[in-house]
Amino acid sequence: MLGFADVLLAGLARDGGLYVPAQWPRLAPDEIADFAGRPYADVALSIFKRFIGDDIAEADLKRMVDEAYATFRHPAVTPLTQLASDQFLLELFHGPTLAFKDVAMQVLSRLMDHVLAERGQRATIAGATSGDTGGAAIEAFRGRERVDVFILFPDGRVSDVQRRQMTTPTEDNVHSIAIRGTFDDAQALVKGLFNHHSFRDRVGLAGVNSINWARIMAQVVYYFVAGVALGAPWRQVAFTVPTGNFGDIFAGYVASRMGLPVARLVIATNVNDILHRTLQTGRYEPRGVIATSSPSMDIQVSSNFERLLFEAYLRDGAGVRRLMAAIAQSGSTALDPDAVKQIGTLFASGRTDEAETMATIADTLNETGILVDPHTATGLFQAKRHTPQGVPMVTLATAHPAKFPDAVTAAAGFRPALPAWLAHIMTAEERYAVIPADQIVLERLIEERTHSVRVGL
Ligand SMILES: *Cc1c(COP(=O)(O)O)cnc(C)c1O
C-alpha cells in the first residue's frame, strides 16, 4: 500500500494497474449538509483531507487549493444553472482552458510541485490527450520549476482552439507532440513509457492522465457541491456525465460511496459507444474510433472503467487482472454477469449520435437561451431520457461552447466568441513536434528535451 504523495507522482502502478484508495472514506449526513453555502475551495479542502491524511500539511494544502480555484473566472467555481423544473446544468468550464479538466489539473500541478520540492526531486510528466487534458495540463504546469511536461495529441483530431492552447505557450518546460494516429495510439504510447521501467526511472516519469488518482479525487468535489445545492443529503440527486475515459463519472461513483445520495449516474457516450454497449450486452468490445463533434469522447479504451470493474468484482484484483489480460489478448471479453448487474443498479447509459447532438444544441438554445458545447449536448440528450421520477437531474457541462466553435456554429447558426482574455492564442505562434506512433522515437525525443535527467534524481 502506498501513501497519497507516492500515488500522486506515480500515476500508473508498476504492474500496469490503477490505484484506488484502500477504503472509501464515509461522510455522515450532517457533514455533507454542512457543505451547503460554503465556498468551493472550503468543500474541496474538507474532501481532500479525507484522502491525503498527513501526507501534506493542512496549511500548505489550504493555500494550494485556494490558489487553484482562484484561477477560475466564476466566484462559485462550478455554478449550477437551471434548465427546467427537474433539469440542471453544472458548469465546469470556467477555468483557464474552458473545460472541466482545469478543476483537477490546477490542483494537481500545485500538489506535485509541492511534493517534488519537499523531496528535492524533479519529474518528467507524460500524458496523452484527446484534446482538453493536454491544454489543461500545460496551462497548469507551464513555467513550474520542477517539471517538464510532454503532451501527446492525435495529429489533426483536436480542434484549433484545443491545439493552440497546447502549442502557443513559450515556456521551455512545455513540449507538445502531435502523434500520427488516434487518441488510443497516443494513450498506448504513454502506457508503454510507464511500463518501460528503466526509462521511467531515468527521466522521473510522472502521469497526469485521468488515470492519476488525484484527478479523480479533485472531481469528487463538484458532485457534492451540486448535490447539496439541490437538497442532499436529505434528498436524492442524479447526474448525467458526457463520458470518454470514465474519469469524471467515476468521481461521481466515489461521491456516492462517500455518502452522497446518488439515485442514478448516466453514462452519455457519442457514437464511440463501447461503455453503452458493455452495459447493454455484458461484453467489453472495443471497435475503431470514429471522429465526432465531441472529440474529447472519441475513445474506445476507457481506462478508468477498470476502476469500476475492480469495485464490481468486489475488489478481486486477480480477477480484474485476468480480465484486462483477456481484453489485451483477444480484443474483447465477456464480463461476469453479476458484476454487470451490480453496475446496473447505479449506472444507466445512452449513446447520442451526431444528429441528436446538433439538435440538442439548437433545442437547448431555443428553449432556454443557453448555448452548450457538443460534449455537454450528448449529456443533455440522455439526461431527459434517464431522469428518475421526482429526482433532480444534473448534467455536467464539460466544456465552454467557444472551445468547439465549428460544431456549435453549424448547430446554432452563429459563432461563439472566445472570452477576450483567451483570444490572443488564435494569432500567437505555434510550436510542436510531429512524430509517428513509435515508442522509440518518442523516448529519444523526451530524453533529448527533458531537464530532469541532467539534474539527476
Ligand atoms: C475529457 C472530457 C470528457 C470526458 O471525460 P472523461 O473523464 O474522460 O470521461 C467529456 N467532455 C469534455 C469536454 C472533456 O474534455
PDB file of C-alpha atoms in Angstrom, residues 100-288:
ATOM      1  CA  PHE A 100     -13.617  20.623 -16.753  1.00  0.00           C
ATOM      2  CA  LYS A 101     -10.075  19.250 -16.838  1.00  0.00           C
ATOM      3  CA  ASP A 102      -8.904  22.507 -15.188  1.00  0.00           C
ATOM      4  CA  VAL A 103     -10.795  21.653 -11.994  1.00  0.00           C
ATOM      5  CA  ALA A 104      -8.407  18.796 -11.267  1.00  0.00           C
ATOM      6  CA  MET A 105      -5.307  19.922 -13.127  1.00  0.00           C
ATOM      7  CA  GLN A 106      -4.946  23.273 -11.355  1.00  0.00           C
ATOM      8  CA  VAL A 107      -4.783  21.479  -8.028  1.00  0.00           C
ATOM      9  CA  LEU A 108      -2.714  18.538  -9.291  1.00  0.00           C
ATOM     10  CA  SER A 109       0.110  20.749 -10.595  1.00  0.00           C
ATOM     11  CA  ARG A 110       0.399  22.511  -7.264  1.00  0.00           C
ATOM     12  CA  LEU A 111       0.324  19.268  -5.265  1.00  0.00           C
ATOM     13  CA  MET A 112       3.010  17.728  -7.490  1.00  0.00           C
ATOM     14  CA  ASP A 113       5.304  20.740  -7.379  1.00  0.00           C
ATOM     15  CA  HIS A 114       4.966  20.793  -3.599  1.00  0.00           C
ATOM     16  CA  VAL A 115       5.742  17.099  -3.120  1.00  0.00           C
ATOM     17  CA  LEU A 116       8.697  17.260  -5.554  1.00  0.00           C
ATOM     18  CA  ALA A 117      10.133  20.298  -3.743  1.00  0.00           C
ATOM     19  CA  GLU A 118       9.826  18.543  -0.385  1.00  0.00           C
ATOM     20  CA  ARG A 119      11.693  15.556  -1.790  1.00  0.00           C
ATOM     21  CA  GLY A 120      14.284  17.590  -3.697  1.00  0.00           C
ATOM     22  CA  GLN A 121      13.237  15.875  -6.944  1.00  0.00           C
ATOM     23  CA  ARG A 122      12.258  16.774 -10.498  1.00  0.00           C
ATOM     24  CA  ALA A 123       9.791  14.957 -12.727  1.00  0.00           C
ATOM     25  CA  THR A 124       9.008  14.442 -16.396  1.00  0.00           C
ATOM     26  CA  ILE A 125       5.287  14.453 -16.962  1.00  0.00           C
ATOM     27  CA  ALA A 126       3.938  12.493 -19.895  1.00  0.00           C
ATOM     28  CA  GLY A 127       0.303  12.494 -20.873  1.00  0.00           C
ATOM     29  CA  ALA A 128      -1.920  11.653 -23.816  1.00  0.00           C
ATOM     30  CA  THR A 129      -4.830  13.893 -24.650  1.00  0.00           C
ATOM     31  CA  SER A 130      -7.907  13.698 -26.819  1.00  0.00           C
ATOM     32  CA  GLY A 131      -7.810  17.486 -26.646  1.00  0.00           C
ATOM     33  CA  ASP A 132      -8.721  19.012 -23.313  1.00  0.00           C
ATOM     34  CA  THR A 133      -6.391  17.286 -20.845  1.00  0.00           C
ATOM     35  CA  GLY A 134      -3.319  18.466 -22.717  1.00  0.00           C
ATOM     36  CA  GLY A 135      -4.246  22.126 -22.681  1.00  0.00           C
ATOM     37  CA  ALA A 136      -5.259  21.938 -19.027  1.00  0.00           C
ATOM     38  CA  ALA A 137      -2.007  20.158 -18.080  1.00  0.00           C
ATOM     39  CA  ILE A 138       0.179  22.593 -19.995  1.00  0.00           C
ATOM     40  CA  GLU A 139      -1.643  25.576 -18.534  1.00  0.00           C
ATOM     41  CA  ALA A 140      -1.285  24.153 -15.025  1.00  0.00           C
ATOM     42  CA  PHE A 141       2.395  23.153 -15.316  1.00  0.00           C
ATOM     43  CA  ARG A 142       3.853  25.833 -17.621  1.00  0.00           C
ATOM     44  CA  GLY A 143       6.829  27.539 -16.023  1.00  0.00           C
ATOM     45  CA  ARG A 144       6.770  25.364 -12.889  1.00  0.00           C
ATOM     46  CA  GLU A 145      10.322  24.728 -11.819  1.00  0.00           C
ATOM     47  CA  ARG A 146      10.373  21.051 -11.008  1.00  0.00           C
ATOM     48  CA  VAL A 147       8.662  19.502 -14.040  1.00  0.00           C
ATOM     49  CA  ASP A 148       8.881  19.131 -17.782  1.00  0.00           C
ATOM     50  CA  VAL A 149       5.537  18.395 -19.376  1.00  0.00           C
ATOM     51  CA  PHE A 150       5.247  16.288 -22.564  1.00  0.00           C
ATOM     52  CA  ILE A 151       1.760  16.129 -24.069  1.00  0.00           C
ATOM     53  CA  LEU A 152       0.848  13.783 -26.921  1.00  0.00           C
ATOM     54  CA  PHE A 153      -2.199  14.557 -29.045  1.00  0.00           C
ATOM     55  CA  PRO A 154      -3.592  12.877 -32.182  1.00  0.00           C
ATOM     56  CA  ASP A 155      -2.495  14.975 -35.187  1.00  0.00           C
ATOM     57  CA  GLY A 156      -5.441  16.672 -36.895  1.00  0.00           C
ATOM     58  CA  ARG A 157      -8.015  15.276 -34.452  1.00  0.00           C
ATOM     59  CA  VAL A 158      -8.250  18.125 -31.961  1.00  0.00           C
ATOM     60  CA  SER A 159      -9.943  21.482 -32.517  1.00  0.00           C
ATOM     61  CA  ASP A 160      -7.914  24.598 -33.444  1.00  0.00           C
ATOM     62  CA  VAL A 161      -8.554  26.132 -30.042  1.00  0.00           C
ATOM     63  CA  GLN A 162      -7.505  22.935 -28.275  1.00  0.00           C
ATOM     64  CA  ARG A 163      -4.321  22.655 -30.346  1.00  0.00           C
ATOM     65  CA  ARG A 164      -3.388  26.293 -29.889  1.00  0.00           C
ATOM     66  CA  GLN A 165      -3.813  26.044 -26.119  1.00  0.00           C
ATOM     67  CA  MET A 166      -1.100  23.362 -26.233  1.00  0.00           C
ATOM     68  CA  THR A 167       1.218  24.813 -28.865  1.00  0.00           C
ATOM     69  CA  THR A 168       1.363  28.542 -28.062  1.00  0.00           C
ATOM     70  CA  PRO A 169       2.890  28.561 -24.538  1.00  0.00           C
ATOM     71  CA  THR A 170       6.543  29.634 -24.797  1.00  0.00           C
ATOM     72  CA  GLU A 171       7.964  28.226 -21.538  1.00  0.00           C
ATOM     73  CA  ASP A 172      10.794  25.777 -22.168  1.00  0.00           C
ATOM     74  CA  ASN A 173       9.340  23.111 -19.845  1.00  0.00           C
ATOM     75  CA  VAL A 174       6.374  22.683 -22.231  1.00  0.00           C
ATOM     76  CA  HIS A 175       6.671  20.079 -25.031  1.00  0.00           C
ATOM     77  CA  SER A 176       3.671  19.450 -27.307  1.00  0.00           C
ATOM     78  CA  ILE A 177       3.836  16.442 -29.607  1.00  0.00           C
ATOM     79  CA  ALA A 178       1.412  15.516 -32.396  1.00  0.00           C
ATOM     80  CA  ILE A 179       1.196  11.753 -32.966  1.00  0.00           C
ATOM     81  CA  ARG A 180       0.271  10.405 -36.385  1.00  0.00           C
ATOM     82  CA  GLY A 181      -2.569   8.223 -35.080  1.00  0.00           C
ATOM     83  CA  THR A 182      -5.617   8.267 -32.791  1.00  0.00           C
ATOM     84  CA  PHE A 183      -6.003   9.157 -29.126  1.00  0.00           C
ATOM     85  CA  ASP A 184      -5.886   5.457 -28.284  1.00  0.00           C
ATOM     86  CA  ASP A 185      -2.476   5.235 -30.044  1.00  0.00           C
ATOM     87  CA  ALA A 186      -1.238   8.205 -28.007  1.00  0.00           C
ATOM     88  CA  GLN A 187      -2.543   6.678 -24.784  1.00  0.00           C
ATOM     89  CA  ALA A 188      -0.932   3.314 -25.607  1.00  0.00           C
ATOM     90  CA  LEU A 189       2.414   5.111 -26.146  1.00  0.00           C
ATOM     91  CA  VAL A 190       2.184   6.762 -22.734  1.00  0.00           C
ATOM     92  CA  LYS A 191       1.326   3.441 -21.106  1.00  0.00           C
ATOM     93  CA  GLY A 192       4.354   1.990 -22.913  1.00  0.00           C
ATOM     94  CA  LEU A 193       6.612   4.660 -21.405  1.00  0.00           C
ATOM     95  CA  PHE A 194       5.389   3.834 -17.921  1.00  0.00           C
ATOM     96  CA  ASN A 195       5.875   0.105 -18.474  1.00  0.00           C
ATOM     97  CA  HIS A 196       9.483   0.663 -19.614  1.00  0.00           C
ATOM     98  CA  HIS A 197      10.845   0.809 -16.088  1.00  0.00           C
ATOM     99  CA  SER A 198      14.455   1.815 -16.761  1.00  0.00           C
ATOM    100  CA  PHE A 199      13.283   4.747 -18.923  1.00  0.00           C
ATOM    101  CA  ARG A 200      10.648   5.630 -16.360  1.00  0.00           C
ATOM    102  CA  ASP A 201      13.269   5.839 -13.606  1.00  0.00           C
ATOM    103  CA  ARG A 202      15.854   7.651 -15.741  1.00  0.00           C
ATOM    104  CA  VAL A 203      13.598  10.612 -16.558  1.00  0.00           C
ATOM    105  CA  GLY A 204      11.484  10.508 -13.371  1.00  0.00           C
ATOM    106  CA  LEU A 205       8.258   9.869 -15.238  1.00  0.00           C
ATOM    107  CA  ALA A 206       5.009  11.059 -13.643  1.00  0.00           C
ATOM    108  CA  GLY A 207       1.483  10.816 -15.028  1.00  0.00           C
ATOM    109  CA  VAL A 208      -1.341  13.343 -15.182  1.00  0.00           C
ATOM    110  CA  ASN A 209      -3.835  11.447 -17.335  1.00  0.00           C
ATOM    111  CA  SER A 210      -7.239  10.751 -15.877  1.00  0.00           C
ATOM    112  CA  ILE A 211      -5.755   7.523 -14.533  1.00  0.00           C
ATOM    113  CA  ASN A 212      -4.000   9.689 -11.923  1.00  0.00           C
ATOM    114  CA  TRP A 213      -5.973   9.120  -8.746  1.00  0.00           C
ATOM    115  CA  ALA A 214      -5.558  12.736  -7.570  1.00  0.00           C
ATOM    116  CA  ARG A 215      -7.560  13.975 -10.564  1.00  0.00           C
ATOM    117  CA  ILE A 216     -10.491  11.753  -9.684  1.00  0.00           C
ATOM    118  CA  MET A 217     -10.281  12.935  -6.087  1.00  0.00           C
ATOM    119  CA  ALA A 218     -10.461  16.566  -7.217  1.00  0.00           C
ATOM    120  CA  GLN A 219     -13.540  15.851  -9.346  1.00  0.00           C
ATOM    121  CA  VAL A 220     -15.463  14.310  -6.461  1.00  0.00           C
ATOM    122  CA  VAL A 221     -15.895  17.801  -5.002  1.00  0.00           C
ATOM    123  CA  TYR A 222     -18.334  19.227  -7.539  1.00  0.00           C
ATOM    124  CA  TYR A 223     -20.700  16.279  -7.175  1.00  0.00           C
ATOM    125  CA  PHE A 224     -21.039  17.200  -3.507  1.00  0.00           C
ATOM    126  CA  VAL A 225     -21.296  20.922  -4.248  1.00  0.00           C
ATOM    127  CA  ALA A 226     -24.104  20.374  -6.776  1.00  0.00           C
ATOM    128  CA  GLY A 227     -25.762  17.724  -4.623  1.00  0.00           C
ATOM    129  CA  VAL A 228     -26.074  19.867  -1.516  1.00  0.00           C
ATOM    130  CA  ALA A 229     -27.293  22.823  -3.584  1.00  0.00           C
ATOM    131  CA  LEU A 230     -30.225  20.593  -4.633  1.00  0.00           C
ATOM    132  CA  GLY A 231     -31.053  19.296  -1.177  1.00  0.00           C
ATOM    133  CA  ALA A 232     -28.656  16.432  -0.487  1.00  0.00           C
ATOM    134  CA  PRO A 233     -28.109  14.618   1.810  1.00  0.00           C
ATOM    135  CA  TRP A 234     -31.833  14.826   2.645  1.00  0.00           C
ATOM    136  CA  ARG A 235     -32.838  14.359  -0.970  1.00  0.00           C
ATOM    137  CA  GLN A 236     -31.520  12.194  -3.821  1.00  0.00           C
ATOM    138  CA  VAL A 237     -29.835  13.613  -6.915  1.00  0.00           C
ATOM    139  CA  ALA A 238     -28.947  12.134 -10.313  1.00  0.00           C
ATOM    140  CA  PHE A 239     -26.114  13.018 -12.694  1.00  0.00           C
ATOM    141  CA  THR A 240     -25.564  12.625 -16.421  1.00  0.00           C
ATOM    142  CA  VAL A 241     -21.933  12.709 -17.492  1.00  0.00           C
ATOM    143  CA  PRO A 242     -20.537  13.074 -21.041  1.00  0.00           C
ATOM    144  CA  THR A 243     -18.057  10.222 -20.855  1.00  0.00           C
ATOM    145  CA  GLY A 244     -14.831   9.196 -22.569  1.00  0.00           C
ATOM    146  CA  ASN A 245     -12.164   7.808 -20.290  1.00  0.00           C
ATOM    147  CA  PHE A 246     -14.645   7.265 -17.426  1.00  0.00           C
ATOM    148  CA  GLY A 247     -12.684   9.502 -15.034  1.00  0.00           C
ATOM    149  CA  ASP A 248     -15.324  12.147 -14.475  1.00  0.00           C
ATOM    150  CA  ILE A 249     -18.206   9.751 -13.902  1.00  0.00           C
ATOM    151  CA  PHE A 250     -16.059   7.530 -11.696  1.00  0.00           C
ATOM    152  CA  ALA A 251     -15.664  10.556  -9.420  1.00  0.00           C
ATOM    153  CA  GLY A 252     -19.474  10.561  -9.174  1.00  0.00           C
ATOM    154  CA  TYR A 253     -19.328   6.927  -8.134  1.00  0.00           C
ATOM    155  CA  VAL A 254     -16.769   7.829  -5.456  1.00  0.00           C
ATOM    156  CA  ALA A 255     -19.062  10.604  -4.191  1.00  0.00           C
ATOM    157  CA  SER A 256     -21.868   8.071  -3.840  1.00  0.00           C
ATOM    158  CA  ARG A 257     -19.589   5.644  -1.974  1.00  0.00           C
ATOM    159  CA  MET A 258     -18.682   8.526   0.343  1.00  0.00           C
ATOM    160  CA  GLY A 259     -22.311   9.038   1.263  1.00  0.00           C
ATOM    161  CA  LEU A 260     -23.835  11.416  -1.320  1.00  0.00           C
ATOM    162  CA  PRO A 261     -27.326  10.027  -2.091  1.00  0.00           C
ATOM    163  CA  VAL A 262     -26.962   9.491  -5.853  1.00  0.00           C
ATOM    164  CA  ALA A 263     -30.058   7.932  -7.416  1.00  0.00           C
ATOM    165  CA  ARG A 264     -28.505   7.394 -10.828  1.00  0.00           C
ATOM    166  CA  LEU A 265     -25.331   8.023 -12.823  1.00  0.00           C
ATOM    167  CA  VAL A 266     -25.954   8.192 -16.558  1.00  0.00           C
ATOM    168  CA  ILE A 267     -23.036   7.435 -18.865  1.00  0.00           C
ATOM    169  CA  ALA A 268     -23.586   9.524 -22.003  1.00  0.00           C
ATOM    170  CA  THR A 269     -21.417   8.471 -24.946  1.00  0.00           C
ATOM    171  CA  ASN A 270     -21.219   9.707 -28.521  1.00  0.00           C
ATOM    172  CA  VAL A 271     -21.116   7.112 -31.328  1.00  0.00           C
ATOM    173  CA  ASN A 272     -17.920   5.745 -29.759  1.00  0.00           C
ATOM    174  CA  ASP A 273     -20.203   3.790 -27.506  1.00  0.00           C
ATOM    175  CA  ILE A 274     -18.149   0.973 -26.015  1.00  0.00           C
ATOM    176  CA  LEU A 275     -19.366   1.716 -22.485  1.00  0.00           C
ATOM    177  CA  HIS A 276     -23.012   1.846 -23.528  1.00  0.00           C
ATOM    178  CA  ARG A 277     -22.678  -1.447 -25.398  1.00  0.00           C
ATOM    179  CA  THR A 278     -20.869  -3.026 -22.447  1.00  0.00           C
ATOM    180  CA  LEU A 279     -23.713  -2.134 -20.085  1.00  0.00           C
ATOM    181  CA  GLN A 280     -26.316  -3.369 -22.582  1.00  0.00           C
ATOM    182  CA  THR A 281     -24.668  -6.648 -23.606  1.00  0.00           C
ATOM    183  CA  GLY A 282     -22.203  -7.544 -20.826  1.00  0.00           C
ATOM    184  CA  ARG A 283     -19.427  -7.799 -23.414  1.00  0.00           C
ATOM    185  CA  TYR A 284     -16.473  -5.392 -23.398  1.00  0.00           C
ATOM    186  CA  GLU A 285     -15.634  -4.999 -27.066  1.00  0.00           C
ATOM    187  CA  PRO A 286     -13.605  -2.037 -28.392  1.00  0.00           C
ATOM    188  CA  ARG A 287     -14.099  -1.031 -32.040  1.00  0.00           C
ATOM    189  CA  GLY A 288     -12.352   1.528 -34.251  1.00  0.00           C
TER     190      GLY A 288
END
